[in-house]
Amino acid sequence: MGRVSTSQPAPHGASSEDHASRVSSMFDGIAGRYDLMNLVMTWGQEPRLVRRTVRRAELSGTPAVLDLATGTGDIAFEILRSHEGAQVTGADFSPEMMAVGKDRPGGDKIAWVEADAMDLPFADESFDAVSHGYLLRNVADIPTTLAEQFRVLKPGGRMVALETSPPPKNIIRPFSTLYIKHVVPRLSHLITKNPEAYEYLSSTTRGFRTPSQVQGLLEEAGFVGVGHELHLFGTLAIHWATKPA
């Protein structure tokens, strides 16, 4: 899964657009190894978590689905696999990530769009569901991002997301923090030869909102039926919410 727009404040003296370009370039540079790195980072649990995220969308019929931060298309392809006839649009700001996805079997069944998650190029009430993986920690303005998702959803439409979470304060926290802060960047160096992207990921994960805070932001955006479930000792969360009918 890729990134749409950027999350962290721009470095001193740099515009948010410059920062977005820098982060996009980082992910473009590791596009060919990104799926392997995600598998390693989640201890092999990524496919299971993607399937569970899609199930939380509660899709039926032949839905129109927008998959934001689609990257190489993991969630988009799972939607197609589990819901034959779904009309899936994958959007990301990393063209190299999407190029990898386009070359995967079935890539021609997805509409790939380069887009900014905070200014989506889609009409109001265009989609039955919106999905995304690892997006919210990578946008400059979460409320604006959620407002855009709310806008493009049809009444009664669902939002589902797979997102990292700061290690919760429990007996596992010292080990999960050690893994995210030190092990992940070193693994990325071995696998991608570009540890900068995963040092960025490590810092954004540790500094991101808690699942309860994300739930509050979804409610403030107007969503109802908001909920989440935790995985991997609380370091990953699946979120879901519904636009009122």
CSV table of C-alpha atoms in Angstrom, one decimal:
chain,number,residue,atom,x,y,z
A,1,MET,CA,0.0,0.0,0.0
A,2,GLY,CA,1.3,3.4,-1.0
A,3,ARG,CA,0.9,6.9,0.2
A,4,VAL,CA,-1.4,9.7,-1.0
A,5,SER,CA,0.0,13.2,0.0
A,6,THR,CA,2.2,13.6,3.1
A,7,SER,CA,1.7,13.6,6.8
A,8,GLN,CA,4.5,15.3,8.7
A,9,PRO,CA,5.0,19.1,8.8
A,10,ALA,CA,7.3,20.3,6.1
A,11,PRO,CA,10.9,20.8,7.3
A,12,HIS,CA,11.8,24.4,8.2
A,13,GLY,CA,12.1,26.4,5.0
A,14,ALA,CA,10.4,23.9,2.8
A,15,SER,CA,6.8,24.1,1.5
A,16,SER,CA,4.4,21.2,2.1
A,17,GLU,CA,4.5,20.7,-1.7
A,18,ASP,CA,8.3,20.2,-1.5
A,19,HIS,CA,7.9,17.7,1.4
A,20,ALA,CA,5.2,15.9,-0.6
A,21,SER,CA,7.5,15.6,-3.5
A,22,ARG,CA,10.4,14.3,-1.3
A,23,VAL,CA,8.2,11.6,0.3
A,24,SER,CA,6.7,10.6,-3.0
A,25,SER,CA,10.2,10.2,-4.4
A,26,MET,CA,11.1,8.0,-1.5
A,27,PHE,CA,8.3,5.6,-2.1
A,28,ASP,CA,8.8,5.6,-5.9
A,29,GLY,CA,12.3,4.5,-5.2
A,30,ILE,CA,11.3,1.4,-3.2
A,31,ALA,CA,8.2,0.5,-5.2
A,32,GLY,CA,9.7,-2.8,-6.5
A,33,ARG,CA,10.4,-4.1,-2.9
A,34,TYR,CA,7.6,-2.4,-1.0
A,35,ASP,CA,5.3,-5.5,-0.8
A,36,LEU,CA,8.1,-7.7,0.5
A,37,MET,CA,9.0,-5.1,3.1
A,38,ASN,CA,5.3,-4.8,4.3
A,39,LEU,CA,5.2,-8.6,4.6
A,40,VAL,CA,8.3,-8.6,6.8
A,41,MET,CA,7.2,-5.6,8.9
A,42,THR,CA,3.9,-7.3,9.8
A,43,TRP,CA,5.5,-10.7,10.6
A,44,GLY,CA,3.8,-12.1,7.5
A,45,GLN,CA,0.3,-10.9,8.6
A,46,GLU,CA,-0.2,-8.3,5.9
A,47,PRO,CA,-2.4,-10.6,3.6
A,48,ARG,CA,-4.7,-11.6,6.5
A,49,LEU,CA,-5.0,-8.0,7.7
A,50,VAL,CA,-5.9,-6.9,4.1
A,51,ARG,CA,-8.6,-9.5,3.9
A,52,ARG,CA,-10.1,-8.5,7.2
A,53,THR,CA,-10.1,-4.9,6.3
A,54,VAL,CA,-12.0,-5.6,3.1
A,55,ARG,CA,-14.5,-7.7,5.0
A,56,ARG,CA,-15.2,-4.8,7.3
A,57,ALA,CA,-16.3,-2.8,4.2
A,58,GLU,CA,-19.4,-5.1,4.1
A,59,LEU,CA,-19.6,-4.8,0.3
A,60,SER,CA,-22.5,-6.3,-1.6
A,61,GLY,CA,-23.6,-6.5,-5.2
A,62,THR,CA,-21.2,-4.8,-7.7
A,63,PRO,CA,-20.0,-1.8,-5.6
A,64,ALA,CA,-18.0,1.2,-6.8
A,65,VAL,CA,-15.0,1.3,-4.4
A,66,LEU,CA,-12.2,3.9,-4.1
A,67,ASP,CA,-9.0,2.6,-2.6
A,68,LEU,CA,-6.8,5.5,-1.5
A,69,ALA,CA,-3.1,5.1,-0.8
A,70,THR,CA,-3.5,2.1,-3.1
A,71,GLY,CA,0.2,1.7,-3.7
A,72,THR,CA,0.7,-1.6,-5.5
A,73,GLY,CA,-2.9,-2.4,-5.1
A,74,ASP,CA,-3.1,-4.9,-2.2
A,75,ILE,CA,-6.5,-3.8,-0.9
A,76,ALA,CA,-7.8,-3.1,-4.4
A,77,PHE,CA,-6.9,-6.6,-5.7
A,78,GLU,CA,-8.5,-8.2,-2.6
A,79,ILE,CA,-11.7,-6.3,-3.3
A,80,LEU,CA,-11.7,-7.7,-6.8
A,81,ARG,CA,-10.9,-11.2,-5.6
A,82,SER,CA,-13.7,-11.2,-3.0
A,83,HIS,CA,-16.3,-9.2,-4.9
A,84,GLU,CA,-16.4,-10.1,-8.6
A,85,GLY,CA,-17.8,-7.3,-10.6
A,86,ALA,CA,-16.7,-4.6,-8.2
A,87,GLN,CA,-15.7,-1.3,-9.9
A,88,VAL,CA,-12.4,-0.4,-8.2
A,89,THR,CA,-10.5,2.8,-8.5
A,90,GLY,CA,-7.0,2.9,-7.0
A,91,ALA,CA,-5.6,6.4,-6.2
A,92,ASP,CA,-2.1,7.3,-5.0
A,93,PHE,CA,0.5,10.0,-5.3
A,94,SER,CA,3.3,7.6,-6.2
A,95,PRO,CA,3.2,6.7,-9.9
A,96,GLU,CA,5.9,4.1,-9.6
A,97,MET,CA,4.0,2.3,-6.9
A,98,MET,CA,0.9,2.1,-9.1
A,99,ALA,CA,3.1,1.0,-12.1
A,100,VAL,CA,4.0,-2.1,-10.1
A,101,GLY,CA,0.3,-2.7,-9.4
A,102,LYS,CA,-0.7,-2.2,-13.1
A,103,ASP,CA,1.7,-5.0,-14.0
A,104,ARG,CA,0.2,-7.5,-11.5
A,105,PRO,CA,-2.3,-10.1,-12.9
A,106,GLY,CA,-5.7,-8.4,-13.1
A,107,GLY,CA,-4.1,-4.9,-13.0
A,108,ASP,CA,-6.1,-3.9,-16.0
A,109,LYS,CA,-9.3,-4.3,-14.0
A,110,ILE,CA,-8.5,-1.4,-11.7
A,111,ALA,CA,-8.7,2.3,-12.7
A,112,TRP,CA,-5.4,3.8,-11.5
A,113,VAL,CA,-5.5,7.5,-10.7
A,114,GLU,CA,-2.7,9.8,-9.5
A,115,ALA,CA,-4.3,11.9,-6.8
A,116,ASP,CA,-4.0,13.9,-3.6
A,117,ALA,CA,-6.1,12.5,-0.8
A,118,MET,CA,-6.9,16.0,0.5
A,119,ASP,CA,-8.3,17.1,-2.9
A,120,LEU,CA,-9.9,14.2,-4.6
A,121,PRO,CA,-10.7,14.5,-8.3
A,122,PHE,CA,-14.1,12.7,-8.0
A,123,ALA,CA,-17.7,14.0,-7.9
A,124,ASP,CA,-19.8,14.0,-4.7
A,125,GLU,CA,-21.4,10.7,-3.7
A,126,SER,CA,-19.4,8.7,-6.3
A,127,PHE,CA,-18.5,5.6,-4.3
A,128,ASP,CA,-20.2,2.9,-2.3
A,129,ALA,CA,-17.1,2.4,-0.2
A,130,VAL,CA,-13.7,4.0,0.4
A,131,SER,CA,-10.7,2.0,1.7
A,132,HIS,CA,-7.2,2.9,2.5
A,133,GLY,CA,-4.0,1.4,4.1
A,134,TYR,CA,-1.5,3.4,6.0
A,135,LEU,CA,-2.9,6.7,4.7
A,136,LEU,CA,-3.9,8.9,7.7
A,137,ARG,CA,-0.4,9.1,9.3
A,138,ASN,CA,0.9,10.4,5.9
A,139,VAL,CA,-1.4,13.4,5.3
A,140,ALA,CA,-0.8,17.0,6.4
A,141,ASP,CA,-4.5,17.4,7.5
A,142,ILE,CA,-6.5,14.4,8.7
A,143,PRO,CA,-9.8,16.3,9.0
A,144,THR,CA,-9.6,17.5,5.4
A,145,THR,CA,-8.7,14.0,4.2
A,146,LEU,CA,-11.7,12.5,6.1
A,147,ALA,CA,-14.0,15.3,4.8
A,148,GLU,CA,-13.0,14.4,1.2
A,149,GLN,CA,-13.8,10.7,1.9
A,150,PHE,CA,-17.1,11.7,3.4
A,151,ARG,CA,-17.9,13.9,0.3
A,152,VAL,CA,-17.2,11.2,-2.3
A,153,LEU,CA,-19.1,8.5,-0.4
A,154,LYS,CA,-22.7,7.8,-1.2
A,155,PRO,CA,-25.2,8.0,1.7
A,156,GLY,CA,-24.9,4.7,3.6
A,157,GLY,CA,-21.4,4.2,2.2
A,158,ARG,CA,-18.6,2.6,4.3
A,159,MET,CA,-15.0,3.8,5.0
A,160,VAL,CA,-12.5,1.1,6.1
A,161,ALA,CA,-8.8,1.6,6.9
A,162,LEU,CA,-5.8,-0.4,7.9
A,163,GLU,CA,-3.5,1.9,9.9
A,164,THR,CA,-0.5,1.7,12.2
A,165,SER,CA,-0.9,2.7,15.8
A,166,PRO,CA,1.6,3.9,18.5
A,167,PRO,CA,2.6,1.0,20.7
A,168,PRO,CA,0.1,0.9,23.6
A,169,LYS,CA,1.3,1.1,27.1
A,170,ASN,CA,1.4,-2.5,28.1
A,171,ILE,CA,4.0,-5.2,28.9
A,172,ILE,CA,4.8,-5.6,25.1
A,173,ARG,CA,5.5,-1.9,24.5
A,174,PRO,CA,9.3,-1.9,25.1
A,175,PHE,CA,9.6,-4.7,22.5
A,176,SER,CA,7.2,-3.3,19.9
A,177,THR,CA,8.9,0.2,20.3
A,178,LEU,CA,12.3,-1.4,19.8
A,179,TYR,CA,11.1,-3.2,16.7
A,180,ILE,CA,9.5,-0.1,15.1
A,181,LYS,CA,12.3,2.3,16.1
A,182,HIS,CA,15.4,0.1,15.4
A,183,VAL,CA,14.6,-3.2,13.7
A,184,VAL,CA,12.4,-1.9,10.9
A,185,PRO,CA,14.9,0.6,9.5
A,186,ARG,CA,17.6,-2.0,9.5
A,187,LEU,CA,15.4,-4.6,7.8
A,188,SER,CA,14.6,-2.0,5.2
A,189,HIS,CA,18.3,-1.4,4.5
A,190,LEU,CA,18.8,-5.0,3.8
A,191,ILE,CA,15.7,-5.4,1.6
A,192,THR,CA,15.3,-2.1,-0.1
A,193,LYS,CA,18.8,-0.4,0.2
A,194,ASN,CA,16.8,2.7,1.0
A,195,PRO,CA,16.2,2.9,4.8
A,196,GLU,CA,15.2,6.6,4.7
A,197,ALA,CA,11.7,5.7,3.7
A,198,TYR,CA,11.3,3.3,6.6
A,199,GLU,CA,13.0,5.6,9.1
A,200,TYR,CA,10.3,8.0,8.1
A,201,LEU,CA,7.6,5.3,8.5
A,202,SER,CA,9.0,4.4,12.0
A,203,SER,CA,8.9,8.0,13.2
A,204,THR,CA,5.4,8.6,11.8
A,205,THR,CA,4.1,5.4,13.4
A,206,ARG,CA,5.4,6.3,16.8
A,207,GLY,CA,4.0,9.8,16.5
A,208,PHE,CA,0.6,9.0,15.1
A,209,ARG,CA,-2.8,9.3,16.8
A,210,THR,CA,-4.1,6.5,18.9
A,211,PRO,CA,-7.0,4.4,17.6
A,212,SER,CA,-9.4,6.2,20.0
A,213,GLN,CA,-8.2,9.5,18.6
A,214,VAL,CA,-8.8,8.4,15.1
A,215,GLN,CA,-12.3,7.2,16.1
A,216,GLY,CA,-12.9,10.7,17.4
A,217,LEU,CA,-11.8,12.3,14.2
A,218,LEU,CA,-14.1,10.1,12.2
A,219,GLU,CA,-17.0,11.1,14.4
A,220,GLU,CA,-16.1,14.8,14.0
A,221,ALA,CA,-16.1,14.3,10.2
A,222,GLY,CA,-19.8,13.2,10.4
A,223,PHE,CA,-19.4,9.4,10.3
A,224,VAL,CA,-21.5,7.1,12.4
A,225,GLY,CA,-21.1,3.5,13.4
A,226,VAL,CA,-17.5,4.1,14.0
A,227,GLY,CA,-15.3,1.3,15.4
A,228,HIS,CA,-11.9,-0.3,15.3
A,229,GLU,CA,-10.1,-3.5,16.2
A,230,LEU,CA,-6.5,-3.9,17.2
A,231,HIS,CA,-3.9,-6.4,15.8
A,232,LEU,CA,-0.2,-7.2,16.3
A,233,PHE,CA,-0.2,-6.3,20.0
A,234,GLY,CA,-2.0,-3.0,19.3
A,235,THR,CA,0.5,-1.7,16.7
A,236,LEU,CA,-2.0,-2.0,13.9
A,237,ALA,CA,-5.7,-1.1,13.8
A,238,ILE,CA,-8.5,-1.7,11.4
A,239,HIS,CA,-11.0,1.2,11.4
A,240,TRP,CA,-14.5,1.4,10.0
A,241,ALA,CA,-17.2,4.0,9.7
A,242,THR,CA,-20.4,4.8,7.8
A,243,LYS,CA,-21.8,7.9,6.1
A,244,PRO,CA,-25.3,8.4,7.4
A,245,ALA,CA,-28.0,7.4,4.9
